[in-house]
Amino acid sequence: MLFAGTKVGLLNAIDRVSRIVKSNPKSVDILQCIKVDSYAGKVYLIAISSMASARVQVAEAVLKSPGSFVVNLDRFKDRVSKAGDQVVLESDDSSLKIVSSSDQRLGLRLNDPREFPDVEWELSDESYGLDQKDLVTLLKKAHSLASSATSLTPAFMQAHLEDRKLWVANGVSYQVFNVECNPALKSSIPTQTLSALSAFIQESGGDTV
């Protein structure tokens, strides 16, 4: 994989996925890593935990050769922080080279991509973003309702998204919210993650999610 970008763009993307990585147990090395991947000419950082996953586009990145690699988040952030304002990143099967505008060359050993949990991300022509403020407001409402549900009703401990509707239990019955999302989107969301999810989206910036 080969791409060019800015130090600021990379660090912003790293900070946005760091919340996911830091929620993982430090004893599991591969879960302290992120995947740097390319899709449709763009560069993304991917982070995964047992409760959530995130894919964040690297702003201002110019993809020159597609590919992917897996790297420890903290070590990657350390190397990028030491680079110049403009960077070029090139990876092979085992290592990453970071060349900056100051002609500084930094190296980093990569992790085995086969150990990284596999998550499929697909952005079809039908996919489109949600307004960030509207989505955060919806998730906060869902969290407020779900807080009254108890562990005695395990089915109520998840919010269900299907057919452009979000179903949330309030301890007695379900309340339904309309969601302007891809009609194919279907998911069950543990209610205990709703607050953290809304905070992550709010802190990530941008107008759409």
Coordinates of C-alpha atoms in Angstrom, one line a residue:
M1 CA 0.0 0.0 0.0
L2 CA 1.2 3.5 -0.8
F3 CA -0.4 6.8 -0.1
A4 CA 0.5 10.4 0.7
G5 CA -1.2 12.7 3.2
T6 CA -0.8 15.3 5.9
K7 CA 0.3 14.7 9.5
V8 CA -2.7 16.6 10.7
G9 CA -5.1 14.5 8.7
L10 CA -3.6 11.3 9.9
L11 CA -3.5 12.3 13.6
N12 CA -7.2 13.5 13.4
A13 CA -8.2 10.1 12.1
I14 CA -6.1 8.3 14.7
D15 CA -7.7 10.3 17.5
R16 CA -11.1 9.4 16.2
V17 CA -10.6 5.6 16.3
S18 CA -8.5 5.6 19.5
R19 CA -11.6 5.5 21.8
I20 CA -12.5 2.1 20.3
V21 CA -9.0 0.7 20.7
K22 CA -8.6 1.9 24.3
S23 CA -11.8 0.1 25.3
N24 CA -10.1 -3.2 24.5
P25 CA -8.0 -5.3 27.0
K26 CA -4.3 -4.4 26.7
S27 CA -3.5 -8.1 27.1
V28 CA -4.8 -8.8 23.6
D29 CA -2.1 -7.3 21.3
I30 CA -4.1 -7.5 18.1
L31 CA -7.0 -5.5 19.6
Q32 CA -4.5 -2.7 20.3
C33 CA -4.1 -2.4 16.6
I34 CA -5.9 -0.6 13.8
K35 CA -6.3 -1.6 10.1
V36 CA -5.3 0.9 7.5
D37 CA -7.3 0.1 4.4
S38 CA -8.3 1.5 1.0
Y39 CA -11.7 1.6 -0.7
A40 CA -12.8 3.4 -3.8
G41 CA -9.6 5.5 -4.0
K42 CA -9.8 6.6 -0.3
V43 CA -7.9 5.7 2.8
Y44 CA -9.5 4.6 6.0
L45 CA -8.6 3.6 9.6
I46 CA -10.5 0.8 11.1
A47 CA -10.8 0.0 14.8
I48 CA -12.7 -2.9 16.4
S49 CA -13.8 -3.9 19.9
S50 CA -16.2 -6.4 21.3
M51 CA -18.9 -3.7 21.5
A52 CA -18.4 -1.5 18.5
S53 CA -16.3 -0.8 15.4
A54 CA -15.4 2.4 13.5
R55 CA -14.1 3.2 10.1
V56 CA -12.8 6.8 9.7
Q57 CA -11.6 8.3 6.4
V58 CA -8.2 10.0 6.4
A59 CA -8.7 13.5 5.2
E60 CA -6.5 14.8 2.4
A61 CA -5.0 11.3 1.8
V62 CA -4.0 10.6 -1.8
L63 CA -4.0 6.9 -2.6
K64 CA -1.2 5.8 -5.0
S65 CA -1.4 2.1 -4.6
P66 CA -4.3 0.3 -2.9
G67 CA -3.8 -2.2 -0.1
S68 CA -4.0 -2.6 3.6
F69 CA -1.9 -3.2 6.7
V70 CA -2.4 -3.7 10.5
V71 CA -0.4 -1.7 13.0
N72 CA -0.3 -1.0 16.7
L73 CA -2.2 2.2 17.3
D74 CA 0.1 3.8 19.9
R75 CA 3.3 3.0 17.9
F76 CA 1.7 4.3 14.7
K77 CA 0.6 7.5 16.4
D78 CA 4.1 8.0 17.9
R79 CA 5.8 7.7 14.5
V80 CA 3.3 10.0 12.7
S81 CA 3.7 12.6 15.5
K82 CA 7.4 12.7 14.9
A83 CA 7.0 13.1 11.1
G84 CA 6.9 16.4 9.1
D85 CA 3.8 18.1 7.9
Q86 CA 3.6 16.1 4.6
V87 CA 4.0 12.3 4.8
V88 CA 4.2 9.4 2.4
L89 CA 3.5 5.9 3.8
E90 CA 4.5 2.7 2.1
S91 CA 3.9 -0.8 3.4
D92 CA 5.0 -4.3 2.5
D93 CA 4.2 -7.6 4.1
S94 CA 6.0 -6.9 7.3
S95 CA 7.0 -3.2 7.7
L96 CA 5.8 0.3 7.2
K97 CA 8.0 3.2 6.0
I98 CA 7.0 6.8 6.7
V99 CA 8.8 9.5 4.7
S100 CA 8.1 13.1 5.7
S101 CA 8.6 16.5 4.0
S102 CA 11.7 17.0 6.2
D103 CA 13.3 14.0 4.5
Q104 CA 12.9 12.1 7.7
R105 CA 12.5 8.3 7.3
L106 CA 10.7 6.3 10.1
G107 CA 10.1 2.6 10.1
L108 CA 7.6 0.4 12.0
R109 CA 7.1 -3.3 12.2
L110 CA 3.5 -4.4 11.2
N111 CA 1.2 -6.9 12.8
D112 CA -0.1 -10.1 11.1
P113 CA -3.3 -9.0 9.3
R114 CA -4.6 -12.6 9.6
E115 CA -5.1 -12.0 13.3
F116 CA -7.2 -8.9 13.0
P117 CA -11.0 -9.5 13.3
D118 CA -12.7 -9.5 9.9
V119 CA -15.4 -6.9 9.4
E120 CA -16.9 -6.2 6.0
W121 CA -17.6 -2.6 5.1
E122 CA -19.6 -1.8 2.0
L123 CA -20.6 1.6 0.7
S124 CA -23.0 1.0 -2.2
D125 CA -24.6 3.7 -4.4
E126 CA -27.6 3.5 -2.1
S127 CA -25.6 4.4 1.0
Y128 CA -25.8 7.9 2.3
G129 CA -24.9 9.7 5.5
L130 CA -27.1 10.8 8.4
D131 CA -27.1 14.3 9.8
Q132 CA -24.8 14.1 12.8
K133 CA -26.9 16.3 15.1
D134 CA -30.1 14.4 14.3
L135 CA -28.4 11.0 14.9
V136 CA -26.9 12.1 18.2
T137 CA -30.2 13.4 19.4
L138 CA -31.9 10.1 18.4
L139 CA -29.3 8.0 20.2
K140 CA -29.6 10.1 23.3
K141 CA -33.4 9.7 23.3
A142 CA -32.9 5.9 22.8
H143 CA -30.5 5.8 25.7
S144 CA -32.8 7.7 28.0
L145 CA -35.7 5.2 27.2
A146 CA -33.5 2.1 27.5
S147 CA -32.2 3.1 30.9
S148 CA -35.5 2.0 32.5
A149 CA -35.2 -1.5 31.1
T150 CA -33.8 -4.2 33.4
S151 CA -31.7 -7.3 32.9
L152 CA -34.8 -9.3 33.7
T153 CA -36.0 -8.6 30.1
P154 CA -32.9 -9.4 28.0
A155 CA -34.7 -8.6 24.7
F156 CA -35.1 -5.1 25.9
M157 CA -31.3 -4.7 26.4
Q158 CA -30.8 -4.1 22.7
A159 CA -32.1 -1.5 20.3
H160 CA -33.2 -2.9 16.9
L161 CA -32.7 -1.1 13.6
E162 CA -34.6 -2.4 10.6
D163 CA -36.7 -1.0 7.8
R164 CA -35.6 2.5 8.6
K165 CA -37.0 2.3 12.1
L166 CA -35.2 2.1 15.5
W167 CA -37.0 0.1 18.1
V168 CA -36.2 0.9 21.7
A169 CA -37.7 -0.6 24.8
N170 CA -38.7 1.6 27.7
G171 CA -39.1 -1.2 30.3
V172 CA -42.7 -2.0 29.3
S173 CA -43.0 -1.8 25.6
Y174 CA -41.1 -0.7 22.5
Q175 CA -41.1 2.9 21.1
V176 CA -40.3 3.3 17.4
F177 CA -38.3 6.1 15.8
N178 CA -38.0 6.7 12.1
V179 CA -34.4 6.8 10.8
E180 CA -33.5 8.2 7.3
C181 CA -30.8 5.6 6.5
N182 CA -30.0 3.0 3.9
P183 CA -33.1 0.8 3.7
A184 CA -30.9 -2.3 3.7
L185 CA -29.3 -1.3 7.1
K186 CA -30.2 -3.8 9.8
S187 CA -28.6 -4.1 13.3
S188 CA -29.0 -4.8 16.9
I189 CA -27.3 -2.3 19.2
P190 CA -26.6 -3.1 22.9
T191 CA -28.3 -0.4 24.8
Q192 CA -25.4 0.0 27.2
T193 CA -23.3 1.3 24.3
L194 CA -25.8 4.0 23.2
S195 CA -24.3 6.7 25.3
A196 CA -20.7 6.0 24.3
L197 CA -21.8 5.7 20.7
S198 CA -23.4 9.1 20.7
A199 CA -20.4 10.6 22.4
F200 CA -18.0 9.1 19.9
I201 CA -20.1 10.4 16.9
Q202 CA -20.3 13.9 18.5
E203 CA -16.6 14.1 19.2
S204 CA -15.7 12.9 15.7
G205 CA -16.8 16.0 14.0
G206 CA -18.3 16.4 10.5
D207 CA -21.8 17.1 9.4
T208 CA -22.8 13.6 8.4
V209 CA -22.2 10.1 9.7

